[in-house]
XYZ file of C-alpha atoms in Angstrom:
353
model
C 0.000 0.000 0.000
C 1.368 3.400 -0.982
C 1.468 6.053 1.737
C 1.542 9.746 0.907
C 4.326 11.921 2.264
C 1.756 13.857 4.282
C 0.398 10.686 5.948
C 3.914 9.447 6.593
C 4.951 12.676 8.314
C 1.744 12.827 10.306
C 2.022 9.262 11.648
C 5.709 9.864 12.381
C 4.760 12.861 14.505
C 2.199 10.765 16.369
C 4.904 8.176 17.024
C 7.374 10.747 18.360
C 4.645 12.272 20.522
C 3.671 8.875 21.966
C 7.280 7.954 22.724
C 7.834 11.399 24.238
C 4.909 10.930 26.616
C 6.267 7.582 27.773
C 9.823 8.919 28.079
C 8.805 11.913 30.201
C 6.900 9.638 32.573
C 9.702 7.019 32.542
C 7.224 4.342 31.488
C 8.661 1.484 29.387
C 7.436 1.616 25.752
C 5.760 -1.784 25.828
C 3.410 -2.306 22.838
C 0.203 -1.833 24.863
C 1.488 1.389 26.504
C 2.688 2.689 23.137
C -0.719 1.881 21.597
C -2.448 3.948 24.255
C -0.160 6.967 23.823
C -0.270 6.768 20.019
C -4.085 6.735 20.127
C -3.989 9.768 22.419
C -1.548 11.627 20.143
C -3.637 10.934 17.056
C -6.840 12.176 18.718
C -8.971 9.506 17.029
C -10.692 8.533 20.280
C -12.166 11.677 21.803
C -13.471 9.885 24.897
C -10.043 8.376 25.609
C -8.396 11.803 25.299
C -10.918 13.410 27.646
C -10.364 10.664 30.200
C -6.582 10.886 29.994
C -6.579 14.693 30.144
C -8.444 14.519 33.434
C -5.743 12.235 34.834
C -2.680 14.141 33.618
C -0.778 15.990 36.328
C 0.245 19.652 36.379
C 3.416 18.784 34.472
C 1.265 17.141 31.759
C 3.008 13.806 32.342
C 1.541 10.359 32.760
C 1.887 8.015 35.684
C 2.014 4.223 35.505
C -1.243 4.146 37.445
C -2.964 6.378 34.883
C -1.654 4.387 31.932
C -2.829 1.068 33.386
C -6.185 2.498 34.324
C -6.967 3.983 30.909
C -5.589 0.972 29.041
C -7.857 -1.402 31.002
C -10.849 0.789 30.271
C -10.361 1.317 26.532
C -8.372 -1.686 25.318
C -8.674 -4.561 27.783
C -12.488 -4.887 28.035
C -12.737 -7.630 30.698
C -15.757 -9.921 30.356
C -15.797 -10.952 33.994
C -18.473 -8.934 35.762
C -16.586 -8.745 39.033
C -13.652 -7.213 37.137
C -16.006 -4.730 35.510
C -17.341 -3.723 38.904
C -13.816 -3.245 40.212
C -12.761 -1.186 37.202
C -15.831 1.035 37.287
C -15.441 1.564 41.035
C -11.811 2.551 40.522
C -12.798 4.925 37.726
C -15.389 6.508 40.000
C -12.749 6.990 42.681
C -10.319 8.566 40.186
C -13.032 10.944 38.961
C -13.834 12.059 42.485
C -10.122 12.600 43.136
C -9.889 14.708 39.958
C -12.801 16.849 41.110
C -11.166 17.288 44.513
C -7.892 18.359 42.869
C -9.730 20.866 40.676
C -11.508 22.250 43.730
C -8.227 22.537 45.639
C -6.647 24.451 42.745
C -9.655 26.768 42.608
C -9.465 27.377 46.357
C -5.751 28.211 46.093
C -6.458 30.655 43.267
C -9.331 32.244 45.185
C -7.205 32.599 48.309
C -4.449 34.259 46.283
C -6.947 36.634 44.694
C -8.451 37.421 48.087
C -4.975 38.247 49.373
C -4.383 40.547 46.417
C -7.658 42.375 47.072
C -6.781 42.771 50.723
C -3.352 44.140 49.819
C -4.896 46.553 47.316
C -7.369 47.743 49.937
C -4.539 48.482 52.337
C -2.661 50.446 49.672
C -5.763 52.443 48.807
C -5.934 53.586 52.423
C -2.628 55.327 51.859
C -1.887 58.218 49.568
C -1.002 56.943 46.085
C 0.015 58.993 43.106
C -1.607 58.495 39.709
C 1.143 56.168 38.425
C 0.863 53.938 41.485
C -2.926 53.810 41.150
C -2.660 52.828 37.491
C -0.144 50.125 38.362
C -2.400 48.797 41.123
C -5.444 48.851 38.845
C -3.533 47.008 36.112
C -2.429 44.376 38.607
C -5.972 43.869 39.928
C -7.318 43.688 36.380
C -4.767 41.016 35.445
C -5.488 38.996 38.577
C -9.241 39.347 38.051
C -8.831 38.020 34.522
C -6.736 35.140 35.892
C -9.446 34.416 38.455
C -12.117 34.394 35.748
C -10.059 31.971 33.653
C -9.548 29.736 36.690
C -13.299 29.732 37.390
C -14.075 28.945 33.760
C -11.546 26.123 33.784
C -13.080 24.748 36.981
C -16.579 24.910 35.491
C -15.439 22.986 32.407
C -13.702 20.331 34.493
C -16.712 19.944 36.762
C -19.020 19.676 33.750
C -16.910 16.917 32.178
C -16.514 15.152 35.524
C -20.254 15.300 36.192
C -20.987 13.698 32.828
C -18.316 11.041 33.324
C -19.443 10.215 36.851
C -23.062 9.915 35.685
C -21.932 7.559 32.918
C -19.825 5.536 35.349
C -22.737 5.307 37.774
C -24.919 3.882 35.005
C -22.163 1.386 34.136
C -21.834 0.443 37.789
C -25.586 -0.066 38.187
C -25.672 -2.186 35.022
C -22.735 -4.321 36.125
C -24.259 -4.833 39.557
C -27.539 -5.945 38.048
C -25.732 -8.366 35.764
C -23.863 -9.954 38.675
C -27.267 -10.870 40.085
C -28.350 -12.704 36.909
C -27.659 -16.273 35.910
C -25.505 -16.161 32.767
C -27.315 -19.005 30.991
C -30.988 -18.426 31.789
C -30.929 -14.628 32.338
C -33.081 -14.868 35.457
C -31.843 -14.017 38.990
C -29.075 -16.275 40.286
C -28.409 -17.913 43.654
C -26.782 -14.755 45.035
C -29.867 -12.727 44.174
C -32.124 -15.408 45.673
C -30.181 -15.469 48.946
C -30.354 -11.679 49.290
C -34.069 -11.514 48.540
C -34.905 -14.427 50.873
C -33.025 -12.704 53.681
C -35.010 -9.503 53.070
C -38.342 -11.336 53.123
C -37.324 -13.238 56.249
C -36.424 -10.004 58.054
C -39.736 -8.429 56.989
C -41.564 -11.450 58.408
C -39.695 -11.323 61.719
C -40.155 -7.576 62.146
C -43.613 -6.981 60.667
C -45.184 -10.443 60.340
C -45.307 -10.256 56.509
C -46.139 -13.762 55.380
C -44.452 -15.464 52.417
C -43.976 -18.907 50.892
C -41.126 -20.643 49.122
C -41.136 -22.966 46.102
C -38.247 -25.314 45.340
C -38.357 -26.842 41.841
C -36.339 -29.485 40.017
C -36.462 -30.563 36.365
C -37.406 -34.224 36.127
C -34.939 -36.578 34.432
C -32.680 -33.687 33.469
C -29.591 -35.896 33.334
C -31.281 -38.000 30.660
C -31.696 -34.937 28.422
C -27.978 -34.219 28.709
C -26.935 -37.841 28.199
C -29.273 -38.496 25.264
C -29.193 -35.191 23.404
C -26.087 -33.344 24.633
C -25.400 -30.372 26.854
C -26.670 -27.826 24.329
C -30.099 -29.409 24.522
C -29.765 -29.457 28.297
C -29.066 -25.739 28.234
C -32.127 -25.260 26.040
C -34.223 -27.084 28.646
C -32.900 -24.829 31.413
C -33.648 -21.682 29.420
C -37.145 -22.900 28.557
C -37.998 -23.662 32.182
C -36.565 -20.321 33.320
C -38.609 -18.428 30.717
C -41.783 -20.305 31.694
C -41.158 -19.710 35.382
C -40.551 -15.998 34.851
C -43.715 -15.563 32.775
C -45.905 -17.309 35.361
C -45.042 -15.291 38.451
C -46.138 -11.730 38.945
C -45.622 -8.626 41.039
C -43.070 -8.969 43.828
C -42.609 -12.722 43.323
C -38.956 -13.569 42.794
C -37.863 -16.528 40.651
C -34.232 -17.656 40.487
C -31.985 -20.432 39.290
C -30.949 -22.093 42.527
C -28.243 -24.299 41.024
C -27.884 -26.956 38.338
C -31.370 -27.980 37.214
C -32.991 -26.634 40.391
C -35.010 -23.410 40.549
C -36.687 -21.495 43.369
C -39.378 -18.864 43.786
C -40.095 -16.561 46.717
C -43.768 -15.590 46.972
C -44.366 -12.552 49.238
C -47.811 -12.102 50.863
C -48.698 -15.657 49.871
C -49.827 -18.477 52.179
C -49.459 -22.176 51.448
C -52.776 -22.378 49.574
C -51.798 -19.579 47.244
C -48.348 -21.147 46.862
C -49.952 -24.421 45.735
C -52.016 -22.635 43.085
C -48.970 -20.783 41.713
C -46.830 -23.939 41.804
C -49.414 -25.983 39.910
C -49.783 -23.203 37.337
C -46.003 -23.282 36.779
C -45.956 -27.088 36.591
C -48.721 -27.169 33.976
C -47.110 -24.383 31.924
C -43.801 -26.257 31.806
C -45.517 -29.531 30.874
C -47.340 -27.774 28.031
C -44.021 -26.997 26.327
C -42.751 -29.496 23.772
C -39.001 -29.527 23.303
C -37.636 -29.409 19.763
C -34.089 -30.034 18.595
C -33.270 -26.791 16.786
C -31.003 -28.298 14.145
C -33.537 -30.891 12.936
C -36.888 -29.818 14.497
C -36.998 -33.299 16.008
C -39.534 -33.573 18.838
C -37.749 -34.591 22.000
C -40.771 -34.852 24.270
C -42.186 -32.762 27.057
C -40.425 -31.387 30.097
C -41.810 -31.921 33.558
C -40.831 -30.480 36.907
C -41.448 -31.435 40.527
C -42.181 -28.703 43.061
C -42.071 -28.485 46.839
C -43.887 -25.661 48.648
C -43.474 -24.400 52.205
C -44.716 -21.376 54.180
C -42.495 -19.498 56.612
C -43.027 -20.393 60.298
C -42.439 -18.338 63.393
C -39.133 -18.916 65.226
C -37.439 -20.824 62.434
C -34.257 -20.080 60.485
C -33.865 -19.498 56.758
C -32.088 -22.841 56.546
C -35.046 -24.639 58.160
C -37.489 -23.080 55.685
C -35.366 -24.083 52.689
C -34.877 -27.560 54.107
C -38.643 -28.065 54.551
C -39.386 -26.903 50.989
C -36.615 -29.215 49.745
C -38.120 -32.157 51.641
C -41.457 -31.437 49.956
C -39.650 -31.425 46.602
C -37.990 -34.785 47.307
C -41.365 -36.200 48.332
C -42.793 -35.066 44.979
C -39.915 -36.887 43.261
C -40.556 -40.076 45.220
C -44.279 -39.921 44.509
C -43.739 -40.083 40.751
C -42.539 -36.600 39.677
C -44.454 -33.964 37.685
C -46.366 -32.913 40.778
C -46.585 -30.377 43.581
C -46.223 -31.382 47.219
C -46.907 -28.876 50.015
C -45.931 -29.140 53.660
C -49.619 -29.462 54.540
C -50.153 -32.503 52.296
C -50.786 -35.815 53.981
C -48.205 -37.535 51.811
C -45.563 -35.162 53.160
C -46.638 -35.522 56.785
C -46.611 -39.298 56.421
C -43.101 -39.191 54.995
C -41.977 -37.180 58.026
C -43.501 -39.740 60.417
C -41.874 -42.572 58.540
């Protein structure tokens, strides 16, 4: 490819500028650091330049911390959500520090200007000739102009920082929400379930707000994986999750509990209401016929077993989960594709046995 003399000279200047930035900061010109500085010198990424300008010191030189921070943000793009949370939190901290530095500089400038005004006032209390007055006026005018420029600079920095912090806050909120979702099924995960169950339990202990718990397990799930492969197994999990989500309403909270097991927290719901919701979910799942996407082959219907329990006074979260689990296991033993509640005779008999 032929390169014009103009393009050659321009890219050469970018290269010298990038190397100069690294040299002044005594940062080794590793390829990833050079890439960052070259991108900055070329100005092709306006957002990167704005971010880096906010982090540059008074001597307009980089620090290793700044280089690593900006490189991770614009070039590394971690997929791990915990890493994203860490990076966004760090960015938020850096932004707040930048605002604090800008405020400190403005305070220093204001204090200097205040001192100049006080000095001028003292001089005006003495007899000054016309030349001295003109000199004093010129000095105050220059310092007033400097103060105005400092205020304008502060306003611009605060405006940029406000926009960046708002953007970072949105990123942080998004990342936090995603850490509470199961990656495969896109419904709340075990962490989200544990937090919500704790909240409902505390509300019950403090205010007597009743709730019930459903524990659900896909019947013969291992057979789907063994016979049709893990991709089909994943399809089954997604289908059940979608059906579960579409059949609970309001403040009800469905989650993937682990493996092929799901759970649902039902606020303001007693055991009778829990049975009705559980049977609605069971029937909705059974109504779905699984198809192999590649061939449209019918693979049969999915069924789930469900155990339902209502919170009791003076019990722990673990005891509630354990009771709902025991109801689930009873449903499995009784033939699967059914709902068993803690009030059912078949469950009470199993406890006696």
